[in-house]
mmCIF file of C-alpha atoms in Angstrom:
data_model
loop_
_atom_site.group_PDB
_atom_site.id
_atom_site.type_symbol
_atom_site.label_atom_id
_atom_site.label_comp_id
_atom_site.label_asym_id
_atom_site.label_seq_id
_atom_site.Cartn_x
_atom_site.Cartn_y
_atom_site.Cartn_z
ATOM 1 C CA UNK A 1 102.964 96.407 89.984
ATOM 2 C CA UNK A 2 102.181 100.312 88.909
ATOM 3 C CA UNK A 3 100.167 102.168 91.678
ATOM 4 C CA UNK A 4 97.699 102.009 88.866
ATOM 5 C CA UNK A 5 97.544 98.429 88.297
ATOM 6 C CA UNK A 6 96.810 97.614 91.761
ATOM 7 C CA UNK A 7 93.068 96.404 92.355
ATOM 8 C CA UNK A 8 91.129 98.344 94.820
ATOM 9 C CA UNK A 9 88.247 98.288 96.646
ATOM 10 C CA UNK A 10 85.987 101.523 96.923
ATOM 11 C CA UNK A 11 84.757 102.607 100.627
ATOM 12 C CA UNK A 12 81.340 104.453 100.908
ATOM 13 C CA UNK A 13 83.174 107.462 100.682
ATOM 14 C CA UNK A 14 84.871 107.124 97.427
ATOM 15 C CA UNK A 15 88.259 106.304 98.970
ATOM 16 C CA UNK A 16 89.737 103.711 97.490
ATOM 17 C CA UNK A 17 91.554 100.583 99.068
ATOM 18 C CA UNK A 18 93.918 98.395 97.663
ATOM 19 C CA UNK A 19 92.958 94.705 98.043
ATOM 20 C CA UNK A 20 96.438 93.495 98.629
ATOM 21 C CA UNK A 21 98.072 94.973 101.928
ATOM 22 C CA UNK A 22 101.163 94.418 103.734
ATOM 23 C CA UNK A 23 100.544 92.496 106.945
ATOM 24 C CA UNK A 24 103.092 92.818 110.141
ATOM 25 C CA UNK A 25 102.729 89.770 112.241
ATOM 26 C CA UNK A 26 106.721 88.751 112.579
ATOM 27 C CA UNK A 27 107.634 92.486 112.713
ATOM 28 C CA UNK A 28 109.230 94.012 115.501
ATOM 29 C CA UNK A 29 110.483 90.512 116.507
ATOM 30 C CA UNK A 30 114.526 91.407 116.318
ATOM 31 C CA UNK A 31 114.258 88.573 113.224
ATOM 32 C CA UNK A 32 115.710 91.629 111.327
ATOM 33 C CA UNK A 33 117.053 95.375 111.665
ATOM 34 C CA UNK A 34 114.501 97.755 112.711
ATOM 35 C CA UNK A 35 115.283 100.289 109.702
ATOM 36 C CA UNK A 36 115.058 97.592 106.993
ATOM 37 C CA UNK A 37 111.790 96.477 108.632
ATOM 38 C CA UNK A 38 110.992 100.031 108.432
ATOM 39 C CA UNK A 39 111.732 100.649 104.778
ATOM 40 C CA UNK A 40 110.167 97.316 103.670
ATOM 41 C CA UNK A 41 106.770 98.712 105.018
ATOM 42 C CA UNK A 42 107.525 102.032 103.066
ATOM 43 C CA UNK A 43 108.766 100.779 100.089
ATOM 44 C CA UNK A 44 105.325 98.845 100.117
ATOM 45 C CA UNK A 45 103.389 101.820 100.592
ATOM 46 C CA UNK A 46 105.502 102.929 97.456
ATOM 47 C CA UNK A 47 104.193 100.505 95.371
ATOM 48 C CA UNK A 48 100.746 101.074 96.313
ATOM 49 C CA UNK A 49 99.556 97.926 99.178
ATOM 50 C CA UNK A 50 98.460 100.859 101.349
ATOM 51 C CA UNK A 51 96.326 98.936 103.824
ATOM 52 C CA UNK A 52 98.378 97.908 106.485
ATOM 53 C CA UNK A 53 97.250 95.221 109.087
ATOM 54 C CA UNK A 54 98.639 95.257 112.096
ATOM 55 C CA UNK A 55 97.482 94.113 116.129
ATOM 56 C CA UNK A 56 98.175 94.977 119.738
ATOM 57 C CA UNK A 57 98.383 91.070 120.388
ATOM 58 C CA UNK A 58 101.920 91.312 117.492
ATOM 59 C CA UNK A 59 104.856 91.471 119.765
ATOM 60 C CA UNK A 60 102.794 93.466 122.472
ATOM 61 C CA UNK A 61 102.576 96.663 120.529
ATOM 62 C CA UNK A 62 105.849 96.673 119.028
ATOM 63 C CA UNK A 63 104.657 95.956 115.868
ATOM 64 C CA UNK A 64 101.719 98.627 116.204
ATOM 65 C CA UNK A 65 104.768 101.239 116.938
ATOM 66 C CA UNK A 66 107.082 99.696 114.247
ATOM 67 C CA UNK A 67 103.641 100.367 111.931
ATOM 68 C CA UNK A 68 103.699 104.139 113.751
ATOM 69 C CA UNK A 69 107.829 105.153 112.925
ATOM 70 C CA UNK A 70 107.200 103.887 109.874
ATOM 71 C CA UNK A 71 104.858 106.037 108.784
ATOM 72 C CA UNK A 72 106.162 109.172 109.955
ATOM 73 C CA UNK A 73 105.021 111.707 107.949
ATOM 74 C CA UNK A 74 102.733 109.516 105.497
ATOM 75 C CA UNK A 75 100.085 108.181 107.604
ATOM 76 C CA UNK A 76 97.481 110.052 105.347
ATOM 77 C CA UNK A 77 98.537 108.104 102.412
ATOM 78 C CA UNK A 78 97.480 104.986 104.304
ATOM 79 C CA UNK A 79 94.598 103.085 105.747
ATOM 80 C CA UNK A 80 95.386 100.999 108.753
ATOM 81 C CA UNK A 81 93.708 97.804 110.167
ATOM 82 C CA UNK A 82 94.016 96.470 113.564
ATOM 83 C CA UNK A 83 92.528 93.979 115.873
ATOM 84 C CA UNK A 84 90.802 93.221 119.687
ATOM 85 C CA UNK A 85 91.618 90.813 121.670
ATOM 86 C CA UNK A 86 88.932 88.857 122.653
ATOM 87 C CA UNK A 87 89.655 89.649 126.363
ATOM 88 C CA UNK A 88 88.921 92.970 125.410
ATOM 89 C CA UNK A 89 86.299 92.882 123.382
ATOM 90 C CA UNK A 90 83.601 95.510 125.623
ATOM 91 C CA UNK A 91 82.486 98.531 124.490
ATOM 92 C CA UNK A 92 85.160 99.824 126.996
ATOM 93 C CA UNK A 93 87.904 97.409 125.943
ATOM 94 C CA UNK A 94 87.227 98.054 122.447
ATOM 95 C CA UNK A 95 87.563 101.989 123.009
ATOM 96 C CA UNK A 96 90.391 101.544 124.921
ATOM 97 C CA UNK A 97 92.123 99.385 122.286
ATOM 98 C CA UNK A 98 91.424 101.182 119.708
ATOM 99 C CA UNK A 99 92.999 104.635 121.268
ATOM 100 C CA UNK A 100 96.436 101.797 122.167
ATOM 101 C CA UNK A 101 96.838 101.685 118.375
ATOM 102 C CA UNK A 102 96.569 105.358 117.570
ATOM 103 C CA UNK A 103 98.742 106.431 120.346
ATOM 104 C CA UNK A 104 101.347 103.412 118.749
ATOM 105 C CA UNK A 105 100.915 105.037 115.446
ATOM 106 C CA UNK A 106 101.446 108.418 116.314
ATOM 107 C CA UNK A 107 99.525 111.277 115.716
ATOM 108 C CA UNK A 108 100.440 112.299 112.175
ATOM 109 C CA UNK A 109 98.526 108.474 111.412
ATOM 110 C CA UNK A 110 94.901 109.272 112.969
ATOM 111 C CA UNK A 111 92.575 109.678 109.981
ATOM 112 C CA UNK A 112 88.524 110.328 110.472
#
């Protein structure tokens, strides 16, 4: 499907997001080579499912920094979704996981 095609959602900003994302549960799992895990995720972003879903809780952060390498260099052309484990789930656990999956997703991935 075009980048054009692809149904979106609009965020109170004007942003749009695509309503079909790519999610990463089994990544990071050795079920496949790193790299081709790596360039399915960008070949997705490609084609336009730029949400990506991801967790902490999905191979202990391995998928989180699978999400991260993948992105290198193109983490402004995405917008990324994660999770809290209910253990966490504070005002000081949430903060706390929430800076866990921007450290796994690098810098070059923190948007505002």
């Amino acid at each position: 499907m075009p980048v054009s095609a692809m149904c979106t959602l609009q965020r109170p900003s004007g942003e749009p997001i695509p309503v079909l994302g790519q999610g990463t549960w089994h990544l990071a799992e050795g079920l496949h080579p790193r790299a081709v895990e790596i360039a399915a995720l960008r070949l997705g972003i490609d084609l336009g499912m730029t949400l990506i879903d991801t967790a902490k809780m999905y191979t202990d952060s391995a998928a989180e920094e699978l999400v991260g390498e993948a992105l290198a260099g193109r983490g402004d052309e995405v917008f990324l979704v994660s999770k809290v484990l209910p253990q966490n789930a504070t005002r000081r656990g949430t903060i706390a996981a929430c800076e866990s999956s921007l450290r796994a997703w690098r810098p070059s991935c923190h948007s505002t």
